Coordinates of C-alpha atoms and ligand atoms in Angstrom, one line a residue:
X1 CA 39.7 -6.6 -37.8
X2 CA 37.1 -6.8 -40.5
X3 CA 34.7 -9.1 -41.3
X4 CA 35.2 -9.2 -45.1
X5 CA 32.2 -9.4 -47.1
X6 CA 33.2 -7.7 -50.9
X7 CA 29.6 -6.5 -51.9
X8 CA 28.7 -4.7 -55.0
X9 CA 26.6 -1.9 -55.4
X10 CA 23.9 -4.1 -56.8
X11 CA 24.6 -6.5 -53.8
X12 CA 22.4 -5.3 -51.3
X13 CA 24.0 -7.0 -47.8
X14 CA 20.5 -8.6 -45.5
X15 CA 22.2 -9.7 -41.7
X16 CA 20.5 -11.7 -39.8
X17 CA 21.5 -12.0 -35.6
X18 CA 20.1 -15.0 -34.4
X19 CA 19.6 -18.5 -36.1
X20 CA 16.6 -19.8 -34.3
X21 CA 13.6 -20.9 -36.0
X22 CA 12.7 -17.2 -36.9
X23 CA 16.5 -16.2 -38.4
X24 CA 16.6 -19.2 -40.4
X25 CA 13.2 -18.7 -41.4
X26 CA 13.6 -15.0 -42.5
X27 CA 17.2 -16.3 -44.0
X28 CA 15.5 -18.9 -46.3
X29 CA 12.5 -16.8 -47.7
X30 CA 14.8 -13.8 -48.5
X31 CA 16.8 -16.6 -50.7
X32 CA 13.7 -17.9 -52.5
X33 CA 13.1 -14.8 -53.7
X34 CA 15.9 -12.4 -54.2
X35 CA 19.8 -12.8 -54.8
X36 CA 20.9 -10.5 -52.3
X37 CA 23.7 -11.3 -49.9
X38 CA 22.4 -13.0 -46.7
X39 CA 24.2 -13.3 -43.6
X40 CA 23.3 -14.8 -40.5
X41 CA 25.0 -14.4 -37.0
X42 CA 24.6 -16.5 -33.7
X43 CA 26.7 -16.6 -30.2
X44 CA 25.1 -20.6 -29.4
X45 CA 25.1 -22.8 -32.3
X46 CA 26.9 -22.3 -35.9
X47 CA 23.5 -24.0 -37.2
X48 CA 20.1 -24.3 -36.8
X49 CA 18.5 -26.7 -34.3
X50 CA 14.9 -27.5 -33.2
X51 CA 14.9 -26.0 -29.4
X52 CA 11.9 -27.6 -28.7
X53 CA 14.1 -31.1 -28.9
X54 CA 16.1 -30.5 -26.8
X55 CA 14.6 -32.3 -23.8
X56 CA 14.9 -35.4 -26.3
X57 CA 18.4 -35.2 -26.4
X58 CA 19.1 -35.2 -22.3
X59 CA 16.3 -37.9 -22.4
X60 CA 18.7 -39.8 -24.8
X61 CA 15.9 -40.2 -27.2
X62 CA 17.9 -38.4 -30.1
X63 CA 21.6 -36.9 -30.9
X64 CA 21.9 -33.0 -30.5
X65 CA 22.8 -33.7 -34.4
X66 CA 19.3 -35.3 -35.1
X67 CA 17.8 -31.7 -33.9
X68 CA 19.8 -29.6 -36.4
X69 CA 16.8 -29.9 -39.7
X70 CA 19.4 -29.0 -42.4
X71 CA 22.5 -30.9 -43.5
X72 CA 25.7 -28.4 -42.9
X73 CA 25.9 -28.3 -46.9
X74 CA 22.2 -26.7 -46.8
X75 CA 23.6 -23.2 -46.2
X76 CA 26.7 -23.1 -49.0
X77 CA 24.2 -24.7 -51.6
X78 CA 22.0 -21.8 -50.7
X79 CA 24.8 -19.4 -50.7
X80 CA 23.6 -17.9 -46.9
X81 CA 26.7 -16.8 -44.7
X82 CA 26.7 -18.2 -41.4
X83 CA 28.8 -16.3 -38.7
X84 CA 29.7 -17.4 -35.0
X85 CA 29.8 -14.5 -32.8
X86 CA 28.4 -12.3 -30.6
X87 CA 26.8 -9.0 -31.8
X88 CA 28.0 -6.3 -29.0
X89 CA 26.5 -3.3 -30.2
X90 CA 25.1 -1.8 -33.2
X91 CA 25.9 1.4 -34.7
X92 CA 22.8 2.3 -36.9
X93 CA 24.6 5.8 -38.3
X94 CA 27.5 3.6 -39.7
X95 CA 25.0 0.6 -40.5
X96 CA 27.6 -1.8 -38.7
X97 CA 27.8 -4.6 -36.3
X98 CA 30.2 -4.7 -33.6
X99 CA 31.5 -8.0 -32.4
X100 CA 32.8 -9.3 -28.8
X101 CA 35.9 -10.1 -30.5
X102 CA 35.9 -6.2 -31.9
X103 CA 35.7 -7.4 -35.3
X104 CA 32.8 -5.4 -37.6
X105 CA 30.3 -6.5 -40.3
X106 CA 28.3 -3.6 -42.4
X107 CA 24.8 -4.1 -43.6
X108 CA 22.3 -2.7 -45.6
X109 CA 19.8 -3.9 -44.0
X110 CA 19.6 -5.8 -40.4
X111 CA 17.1 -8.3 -39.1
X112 CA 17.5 -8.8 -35.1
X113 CA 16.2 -12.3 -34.5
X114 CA 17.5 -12.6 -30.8
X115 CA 15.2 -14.6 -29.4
X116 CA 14.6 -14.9 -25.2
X117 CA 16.6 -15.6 -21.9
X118 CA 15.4 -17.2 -18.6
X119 CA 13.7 -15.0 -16.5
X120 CA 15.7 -14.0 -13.3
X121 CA 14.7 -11.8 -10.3
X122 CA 17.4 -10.9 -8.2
X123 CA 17.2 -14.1 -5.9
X124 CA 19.8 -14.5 -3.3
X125 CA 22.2 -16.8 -4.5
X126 CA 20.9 -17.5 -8.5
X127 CA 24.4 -17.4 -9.3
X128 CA 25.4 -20.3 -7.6
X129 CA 26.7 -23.1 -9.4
X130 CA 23.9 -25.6 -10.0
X131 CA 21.6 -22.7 -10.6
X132 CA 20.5 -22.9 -14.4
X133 CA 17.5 -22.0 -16.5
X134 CA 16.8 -24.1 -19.5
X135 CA 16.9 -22.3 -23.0
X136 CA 19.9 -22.6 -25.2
X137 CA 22.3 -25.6 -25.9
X138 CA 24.9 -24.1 -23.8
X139 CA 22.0 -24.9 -20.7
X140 CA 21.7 -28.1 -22.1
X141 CA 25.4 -28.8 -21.6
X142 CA 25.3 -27.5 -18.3
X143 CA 22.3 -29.4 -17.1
X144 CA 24.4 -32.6 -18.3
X145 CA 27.3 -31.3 -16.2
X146 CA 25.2 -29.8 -12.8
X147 CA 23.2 -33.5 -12.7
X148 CA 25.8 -35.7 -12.8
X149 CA 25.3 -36.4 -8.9
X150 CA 22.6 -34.9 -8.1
X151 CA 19.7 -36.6 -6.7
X152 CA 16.8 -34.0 -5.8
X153 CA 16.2 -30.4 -7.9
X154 CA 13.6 -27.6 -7.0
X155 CA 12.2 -26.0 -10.0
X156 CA 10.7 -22.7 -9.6
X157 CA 8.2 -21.9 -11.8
X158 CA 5.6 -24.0 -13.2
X159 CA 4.9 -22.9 -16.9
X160 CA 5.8 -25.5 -19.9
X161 CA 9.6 -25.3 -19.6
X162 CA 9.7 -26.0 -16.3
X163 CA 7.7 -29.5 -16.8
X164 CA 9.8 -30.3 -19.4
X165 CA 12.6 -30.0 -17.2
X166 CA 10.9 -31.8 -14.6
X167 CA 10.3 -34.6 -17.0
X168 CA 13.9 -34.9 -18.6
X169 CA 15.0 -35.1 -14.3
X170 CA 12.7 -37.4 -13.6
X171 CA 14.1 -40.0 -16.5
X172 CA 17.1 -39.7 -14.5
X173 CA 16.1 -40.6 -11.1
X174 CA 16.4 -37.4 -9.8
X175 CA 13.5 -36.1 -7.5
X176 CA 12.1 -32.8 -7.8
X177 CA 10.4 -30.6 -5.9
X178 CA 8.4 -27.9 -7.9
X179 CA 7.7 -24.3 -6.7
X180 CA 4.6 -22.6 -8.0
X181 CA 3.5 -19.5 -7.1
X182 CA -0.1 -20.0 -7.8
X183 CA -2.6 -22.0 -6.5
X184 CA -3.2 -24.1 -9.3
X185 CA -0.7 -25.2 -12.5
X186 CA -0.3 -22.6 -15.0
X187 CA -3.1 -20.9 -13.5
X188 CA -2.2 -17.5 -15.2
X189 CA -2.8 -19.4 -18.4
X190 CA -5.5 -22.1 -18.1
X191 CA -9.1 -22.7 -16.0
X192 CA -9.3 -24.2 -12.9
X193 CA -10.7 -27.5 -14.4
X194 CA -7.8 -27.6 -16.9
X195 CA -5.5 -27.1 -14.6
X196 CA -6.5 -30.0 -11.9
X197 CA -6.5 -32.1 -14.6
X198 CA -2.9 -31.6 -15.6
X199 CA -2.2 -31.4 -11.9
X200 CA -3.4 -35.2 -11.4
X201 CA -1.8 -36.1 -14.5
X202 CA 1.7 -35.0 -13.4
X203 CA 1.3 -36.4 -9.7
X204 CA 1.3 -40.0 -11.1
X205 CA 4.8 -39.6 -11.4
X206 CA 6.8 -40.9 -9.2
X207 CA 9.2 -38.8 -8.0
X208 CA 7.1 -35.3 -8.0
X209 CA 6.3 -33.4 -5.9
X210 CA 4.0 -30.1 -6.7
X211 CA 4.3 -27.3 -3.7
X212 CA 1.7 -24.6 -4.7
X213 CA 1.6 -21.1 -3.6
X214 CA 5.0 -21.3 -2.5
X215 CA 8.5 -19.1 -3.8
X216 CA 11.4 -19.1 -3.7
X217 CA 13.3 -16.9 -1.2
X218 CA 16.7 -17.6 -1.0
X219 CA 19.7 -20.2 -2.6
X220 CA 21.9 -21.4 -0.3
X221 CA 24.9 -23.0 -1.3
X222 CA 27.8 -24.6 0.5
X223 CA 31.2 -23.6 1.0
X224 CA 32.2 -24.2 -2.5
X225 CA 30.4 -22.1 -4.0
X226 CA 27.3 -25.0 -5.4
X227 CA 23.7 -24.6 -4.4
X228 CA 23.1 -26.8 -1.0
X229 CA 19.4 -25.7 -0.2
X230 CA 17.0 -23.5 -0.8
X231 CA 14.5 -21.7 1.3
X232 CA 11.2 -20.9 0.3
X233 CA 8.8 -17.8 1.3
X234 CA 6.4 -20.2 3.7
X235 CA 10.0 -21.0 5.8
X236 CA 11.1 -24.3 4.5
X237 CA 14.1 -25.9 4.1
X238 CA 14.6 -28.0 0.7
X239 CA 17.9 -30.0 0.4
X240 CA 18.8 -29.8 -3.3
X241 CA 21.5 -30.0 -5.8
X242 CA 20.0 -28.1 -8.5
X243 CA 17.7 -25.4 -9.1
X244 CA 15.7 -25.0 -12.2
X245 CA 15.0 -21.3 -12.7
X246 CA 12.0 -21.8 -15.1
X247 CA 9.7 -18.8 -14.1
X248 CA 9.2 -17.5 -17.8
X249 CA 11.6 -16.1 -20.2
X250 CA 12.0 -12.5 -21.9
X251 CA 13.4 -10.9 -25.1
X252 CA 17.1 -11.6 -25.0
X253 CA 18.0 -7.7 -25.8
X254 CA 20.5 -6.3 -23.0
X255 CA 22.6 -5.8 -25.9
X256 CA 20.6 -3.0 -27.1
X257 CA 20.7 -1.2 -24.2
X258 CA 22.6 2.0 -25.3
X259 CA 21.7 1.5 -29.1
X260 CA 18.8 3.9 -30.3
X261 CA 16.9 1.3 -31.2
X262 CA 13.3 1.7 -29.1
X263 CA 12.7 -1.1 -26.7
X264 CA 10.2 -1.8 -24.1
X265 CA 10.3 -5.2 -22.6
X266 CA 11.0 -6.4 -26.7
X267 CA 12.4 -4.2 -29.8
X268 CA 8.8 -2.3 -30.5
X269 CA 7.9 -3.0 -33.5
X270 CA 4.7 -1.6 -36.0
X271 CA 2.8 -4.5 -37.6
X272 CA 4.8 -4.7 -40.6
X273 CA 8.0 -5.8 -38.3
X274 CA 9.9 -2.5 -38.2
X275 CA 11.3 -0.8 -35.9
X276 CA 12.1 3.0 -34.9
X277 CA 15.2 2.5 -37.1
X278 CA 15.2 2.3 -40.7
X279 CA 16.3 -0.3 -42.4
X280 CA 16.0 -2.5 -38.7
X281 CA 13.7 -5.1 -38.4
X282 CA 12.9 -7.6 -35.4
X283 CA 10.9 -11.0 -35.2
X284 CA 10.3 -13.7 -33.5
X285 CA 10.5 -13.9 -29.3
X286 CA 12.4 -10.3 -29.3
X287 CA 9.6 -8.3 -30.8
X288 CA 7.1 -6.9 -29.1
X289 CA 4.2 -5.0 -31.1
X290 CA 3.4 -1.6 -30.7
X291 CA -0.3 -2.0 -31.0
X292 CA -0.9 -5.9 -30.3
X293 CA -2.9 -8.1 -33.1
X294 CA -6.5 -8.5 -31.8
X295 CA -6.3 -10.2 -28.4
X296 CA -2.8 -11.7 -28.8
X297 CA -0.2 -10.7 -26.6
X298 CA 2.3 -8.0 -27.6
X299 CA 5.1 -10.8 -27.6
X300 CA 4.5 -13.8 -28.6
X301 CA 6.7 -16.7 -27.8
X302 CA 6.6 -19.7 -29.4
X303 CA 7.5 -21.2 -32.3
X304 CA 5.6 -20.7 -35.5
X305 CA 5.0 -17.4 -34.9
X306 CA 8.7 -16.8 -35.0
X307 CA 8.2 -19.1 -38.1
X308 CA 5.3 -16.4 -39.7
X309 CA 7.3 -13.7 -38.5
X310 CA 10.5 -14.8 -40.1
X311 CA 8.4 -15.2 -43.8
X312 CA 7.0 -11.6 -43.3
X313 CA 9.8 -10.0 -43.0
X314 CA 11.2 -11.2 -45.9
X315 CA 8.2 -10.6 -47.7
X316 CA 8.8 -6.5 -47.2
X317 CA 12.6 -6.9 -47.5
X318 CA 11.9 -8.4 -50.9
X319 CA 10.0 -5.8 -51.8
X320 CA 6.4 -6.5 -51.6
X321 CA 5.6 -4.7 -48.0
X322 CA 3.8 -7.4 -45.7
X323 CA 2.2 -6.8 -42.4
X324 CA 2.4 -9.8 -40.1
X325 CA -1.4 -11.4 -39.7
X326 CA -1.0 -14.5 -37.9
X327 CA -4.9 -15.7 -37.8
X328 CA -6.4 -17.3 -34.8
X329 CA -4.3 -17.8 -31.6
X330 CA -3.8 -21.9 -31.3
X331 CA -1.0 -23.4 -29.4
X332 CA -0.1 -27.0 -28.1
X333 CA 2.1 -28.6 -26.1
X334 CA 2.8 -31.9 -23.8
X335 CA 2.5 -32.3 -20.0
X336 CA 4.4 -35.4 -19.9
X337 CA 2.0 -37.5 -21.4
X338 CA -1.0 -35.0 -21.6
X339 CA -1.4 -33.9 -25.0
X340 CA -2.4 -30.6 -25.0
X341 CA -4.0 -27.7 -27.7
X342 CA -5.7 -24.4 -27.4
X343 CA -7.5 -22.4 -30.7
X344 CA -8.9 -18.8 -30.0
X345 CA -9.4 -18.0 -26.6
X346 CA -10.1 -19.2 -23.5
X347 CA -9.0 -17.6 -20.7
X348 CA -7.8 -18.6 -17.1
X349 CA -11.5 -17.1 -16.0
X350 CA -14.8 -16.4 -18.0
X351 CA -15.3 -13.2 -19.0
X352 CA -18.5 -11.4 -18.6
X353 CA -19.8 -12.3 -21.9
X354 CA -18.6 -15.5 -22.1
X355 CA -20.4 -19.4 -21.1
X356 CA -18.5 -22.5 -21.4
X357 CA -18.9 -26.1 -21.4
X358 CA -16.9 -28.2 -20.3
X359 CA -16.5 -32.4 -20.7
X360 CA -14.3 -34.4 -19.0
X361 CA -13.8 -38.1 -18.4
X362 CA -11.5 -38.3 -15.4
X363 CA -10.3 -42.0 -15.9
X364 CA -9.4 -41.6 -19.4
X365 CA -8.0 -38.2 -19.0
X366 CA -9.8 -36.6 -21.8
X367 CA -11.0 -32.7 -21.3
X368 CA -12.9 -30.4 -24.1
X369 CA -13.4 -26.9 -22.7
X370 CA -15.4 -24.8 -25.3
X371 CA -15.8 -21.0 -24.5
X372 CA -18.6 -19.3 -26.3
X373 CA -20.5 -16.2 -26.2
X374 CA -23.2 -15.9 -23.5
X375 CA -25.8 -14.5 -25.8
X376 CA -24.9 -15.1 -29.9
X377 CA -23.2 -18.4 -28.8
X378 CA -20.8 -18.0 -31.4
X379 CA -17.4 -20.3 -30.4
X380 CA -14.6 -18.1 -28.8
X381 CA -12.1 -20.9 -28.2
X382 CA -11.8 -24.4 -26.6
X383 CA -8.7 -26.3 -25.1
X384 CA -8.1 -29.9 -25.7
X385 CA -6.4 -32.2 -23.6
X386 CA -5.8 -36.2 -24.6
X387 CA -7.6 -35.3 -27.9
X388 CA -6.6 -34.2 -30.9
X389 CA -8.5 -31.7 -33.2
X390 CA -8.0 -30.6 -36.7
X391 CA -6.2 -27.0 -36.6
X392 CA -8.2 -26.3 -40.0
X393 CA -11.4 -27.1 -39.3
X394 CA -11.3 -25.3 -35.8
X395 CA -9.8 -22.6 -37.2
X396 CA -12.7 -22.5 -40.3
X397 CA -15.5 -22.5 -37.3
X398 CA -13.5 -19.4 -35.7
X399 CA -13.5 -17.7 -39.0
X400 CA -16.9 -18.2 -39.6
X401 CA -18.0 -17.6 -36.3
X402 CA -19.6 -21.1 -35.8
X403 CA -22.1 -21.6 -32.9
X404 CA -21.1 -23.8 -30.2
X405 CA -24.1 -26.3 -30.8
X406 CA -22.9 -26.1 -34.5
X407 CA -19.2 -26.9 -33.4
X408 CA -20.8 -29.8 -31.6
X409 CA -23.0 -31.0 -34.2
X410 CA -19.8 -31.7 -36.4
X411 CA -17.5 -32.4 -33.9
X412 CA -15.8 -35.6 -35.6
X413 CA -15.2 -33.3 -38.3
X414 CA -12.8 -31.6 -36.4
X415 CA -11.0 -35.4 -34.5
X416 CA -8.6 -37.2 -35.7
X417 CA -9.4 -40.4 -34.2
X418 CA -12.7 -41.5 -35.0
X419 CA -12.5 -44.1 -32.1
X420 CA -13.2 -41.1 -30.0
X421 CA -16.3 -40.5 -31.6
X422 CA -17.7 -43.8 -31.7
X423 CA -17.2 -44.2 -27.9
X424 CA -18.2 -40.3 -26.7
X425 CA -20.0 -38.5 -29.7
X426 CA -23.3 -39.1 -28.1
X427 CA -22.4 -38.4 -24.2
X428 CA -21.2 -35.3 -25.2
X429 CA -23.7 -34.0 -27.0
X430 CA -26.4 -35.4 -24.1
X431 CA -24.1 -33.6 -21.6
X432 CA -24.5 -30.5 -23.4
X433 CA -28.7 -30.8 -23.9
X434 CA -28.9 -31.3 -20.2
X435 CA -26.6 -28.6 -19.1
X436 CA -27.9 -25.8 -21.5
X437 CA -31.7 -27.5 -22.5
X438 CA -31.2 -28.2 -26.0
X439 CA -32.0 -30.8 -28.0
X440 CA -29.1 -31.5 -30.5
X441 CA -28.2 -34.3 -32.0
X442 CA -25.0 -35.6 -33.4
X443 CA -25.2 -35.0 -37.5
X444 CA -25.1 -38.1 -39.0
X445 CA -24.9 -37.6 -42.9
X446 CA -23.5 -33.3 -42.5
X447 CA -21.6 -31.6 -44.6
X448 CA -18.4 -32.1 -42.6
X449 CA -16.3 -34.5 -45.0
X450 CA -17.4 -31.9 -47.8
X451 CA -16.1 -29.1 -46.0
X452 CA -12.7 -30.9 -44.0
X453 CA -12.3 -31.8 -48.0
X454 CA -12.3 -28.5 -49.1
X455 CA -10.0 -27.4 -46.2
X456 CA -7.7 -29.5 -46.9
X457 CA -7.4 -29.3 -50.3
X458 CA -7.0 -25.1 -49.5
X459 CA -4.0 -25.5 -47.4
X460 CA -2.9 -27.9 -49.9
X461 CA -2.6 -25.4 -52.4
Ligands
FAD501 C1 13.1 -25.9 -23.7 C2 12.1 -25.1 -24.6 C3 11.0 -25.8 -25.1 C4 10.2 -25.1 -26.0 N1 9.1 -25.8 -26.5 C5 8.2 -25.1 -27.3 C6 7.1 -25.8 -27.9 O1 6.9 -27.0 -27.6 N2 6.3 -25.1 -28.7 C7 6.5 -23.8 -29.0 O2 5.8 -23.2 -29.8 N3 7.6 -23.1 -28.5 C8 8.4 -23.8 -27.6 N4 9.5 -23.1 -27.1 C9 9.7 -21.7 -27.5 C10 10.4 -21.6 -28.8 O3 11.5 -22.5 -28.8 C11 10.8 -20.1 -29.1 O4 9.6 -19.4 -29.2 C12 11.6 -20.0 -30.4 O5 12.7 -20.9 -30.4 C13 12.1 -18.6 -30.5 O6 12.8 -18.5 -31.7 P1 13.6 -17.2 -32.1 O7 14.1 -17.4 -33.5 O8 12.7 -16.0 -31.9 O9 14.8 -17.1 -31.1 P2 15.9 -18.1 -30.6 O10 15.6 -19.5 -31.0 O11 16.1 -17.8 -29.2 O12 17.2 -17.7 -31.4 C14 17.9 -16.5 -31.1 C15 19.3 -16.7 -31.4 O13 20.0 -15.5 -31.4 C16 21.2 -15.6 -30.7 N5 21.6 -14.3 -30.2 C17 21.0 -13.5 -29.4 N6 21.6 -12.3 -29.2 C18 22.7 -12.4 -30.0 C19 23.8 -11.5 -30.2 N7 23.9 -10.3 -29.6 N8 24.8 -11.9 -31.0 C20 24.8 -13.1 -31.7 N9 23.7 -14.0 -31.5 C21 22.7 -13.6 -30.6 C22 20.9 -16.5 -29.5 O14 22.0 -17.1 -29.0 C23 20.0 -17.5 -30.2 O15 20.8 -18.6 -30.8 C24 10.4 -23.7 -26.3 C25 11.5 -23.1 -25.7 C26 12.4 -23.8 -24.9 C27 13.5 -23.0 -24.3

């Protein structure tokens, strides 16, 4: 069988596998600025939906529906193809697709948007039913099916999908027991004092229980074939009727495997989002850059990059060659009820050249952790956690290489809730004098609702 699509010679044919947020993003800009003939594939969903909403759909806060952006009629009116299947193999020579259902599509020019999988590492007994990561809709569904009675789950792996998963269990009674390698949450990722602070955050719920430098050994299940208990590398026993297998995820490209298209632990790609294949491009969680960007990593995983990637690519499909330059790292997220955000960098430990500063208030569960160079003092990075800063102004002090003493002169520029600065302006700054021997002050009259003007009237435009 073959998937009909009459093209002209005009016509050139765009395919897109994968209709996450970097597919549909690629998908869209190619269509705001050429006519050519856009197709996009997926195996999980005929359309688009928000992944990162998908806890809020087991938590019964929204419809699966409510997570799809576009209406159904978005994709006709916009004259993009939309394809349910899975891509087998690819045969670049031919420049065709191969489908599970040995149908074929030809292209001109192919876009491989696959996005990521749950990590697994050969544990005795992951394919026990009851055993589940958490990335697609098709683990949503499962997870609705594998909790039905269950009433304690281990989750291995504490990053930021597996506290989402611990959260939507918790909302339904079930306890759960979470495995973490390390001695500290996330501590690949975040400081010590970031980390105890979302460690006491999270052991106010009822219900959890955090088991640090532990792992998983082995799944046990019962004589049906369902996960009964689990025992973990210090010797213990857990009783459980679900597992969470949340230890990370990577690029989704087992698919690939006998295609000549170079891969490492993503699709390599050069900066402008090519691969070793002409005419072959890959974005979002699947890539993995040849020569990473600055300090970022070589994949990057979450969601507006996929977003940047998916706009760059069509850039250079649509003929004006772009190079993907995604500006300062900043990322956020939510520990339950611990609102969290990172700009530039600051690492799980100081570096050599680095000083930090860091201000907490332990009742209110409010953190600032500012990294800075040792000697210039020029701003590195700083985490947030229970406050909210503006992206553009942090991102303006990174570009111009602000001090930290500047940063903390104009701090309010950069908060959203001036509460917060009426209450803790001052401490902070004092904290900082007595730690370091200055003598700042908080500006009063500064330039800063000038220059948060100007910003925003920038990214206005
Ligand atoms: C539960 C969860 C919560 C998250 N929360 C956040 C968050 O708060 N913030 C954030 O920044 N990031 C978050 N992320 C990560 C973010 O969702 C991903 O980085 C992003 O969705 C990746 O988009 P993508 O377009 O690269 O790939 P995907 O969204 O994975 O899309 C790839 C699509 O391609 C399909 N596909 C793959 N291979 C084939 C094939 N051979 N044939 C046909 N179709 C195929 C897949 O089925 C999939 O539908 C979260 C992820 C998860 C799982």
């Amino acid at each position: 069988m073959f998937r009909h699509i009459i093209l002209t010679d005009s016509m050139e044919h765009v395919v897109i596998i994968g209709n996450g947020i970097s597919g549909v993003t690629a998908a869209r800009y190619i269509r705001k600025l050429s006519d050519k003939k856009i197709t996009m594939i997926s195996a999980e969903s005929k359309y688009f939906f928000s992944r990162t909403a998908l806890m809020y759909v087991y938590m019964g806060h929204m419809r699966f529906k409510d997570t799809q952006p576009y209406e159904p009629s978005f994709w006709k009116k916009n004259d993009i193809d939309i394809v349910e299947g899975f891509v087998d193999s690819i045969d670049h020579e031919g420049k065709s697709l191969h489908f599970s259902d040995h149908s074929t599509m030809s292209y001109d020019k192919l876009i491989l948007a696959v996005g990521s999988k749950p990590n697994k590492f050969g544990w005795k007994g992951e394919d026990l039913d009851g055993v589940q990561g958490l990335y697609s809709k098709q683990d949503l569904e499962l997870l609705e099916s594998n909790t039905k009675n269950c009433k304690t789950a281990v989750i291995v792996g504490g990053g930021l999908i597996g506290v989402e998963l611990a959260e939507m269990l918790l909302t339904r009674n079930i306890k759960v027991q979470f495995l973490i390698r390390e001695d500290r949450f996330w501590g690949g990722v975040l400081p010590e004092a970031d980390s105890r602070l979302v460690e006491r955050h999270m052991r106010k719920h009822h219900g959890l229980q955090l088991r640090f430098e532990d792992e998983l050994e082995e799944i046990i299940g019962d004589e049906t074939g369902r996960v009964d208990h689990i025992i973990t590398k210090n010797g213990e026993k857990i009783d459980c009727q679900l597992v969470g297998l949340t230890a990370g995820v990577r690029p989704n490209i087992d698919f690939l495997e006998s295609s000549a298209i170079e891969t490492n632990r993503g699709i390599l790609v050069n900066e402008d989002l090519t691969t070793n294949i002409e005419d072959i491009y890959a974005i979002g969680d699947c890539a993995e850059f040849r020569v990473p960007n600055g300090e970022r990593k070589p994949i990057e995983q979450v969601w507006y990059t996929g977003r940047m990637m998916g706009e760059t690519v069509a850039q250079t499909i649509c003929g004006s060659h772009t190079s993907y330059s995604p500006g300062h790292w900043f990322n956020s997220a939510k520990f339950f009820d611990l609102e969290y955000q990172t700009y530039g960098w600051v690492w799980n430990t100081l570096k050599d050249d680095e000083a930090e500063f860091i201000w907490q208030n332990k009742e209110k569960e409010l953190l600032l952790h500012f990294v800075f160079d040792k000697n210039s003092h020029v701003i590195k990075g700083v985490n947030t956690f229970g406050i909210r800063l503006r992206h553009e102004v942090f991102d303006h002090w990174l570009t111009i290489k602000a001090s930290i003493e500047e940063v903390l002169t104009d701090l309010k520029a950069a908060n959203f809730d001036p509460e917060f600065y009426k209450r803790y302006e001052e401490v902070i700054i004092s904290e900082f004098n007595s730690k370091f021997g200055t003598t700042l002050n908080v500006r009063k009259r500064s330039w800063w609702k000038n220059t948060l003007n100007k910003l925003t009237h920038a990214n206005d435009a």
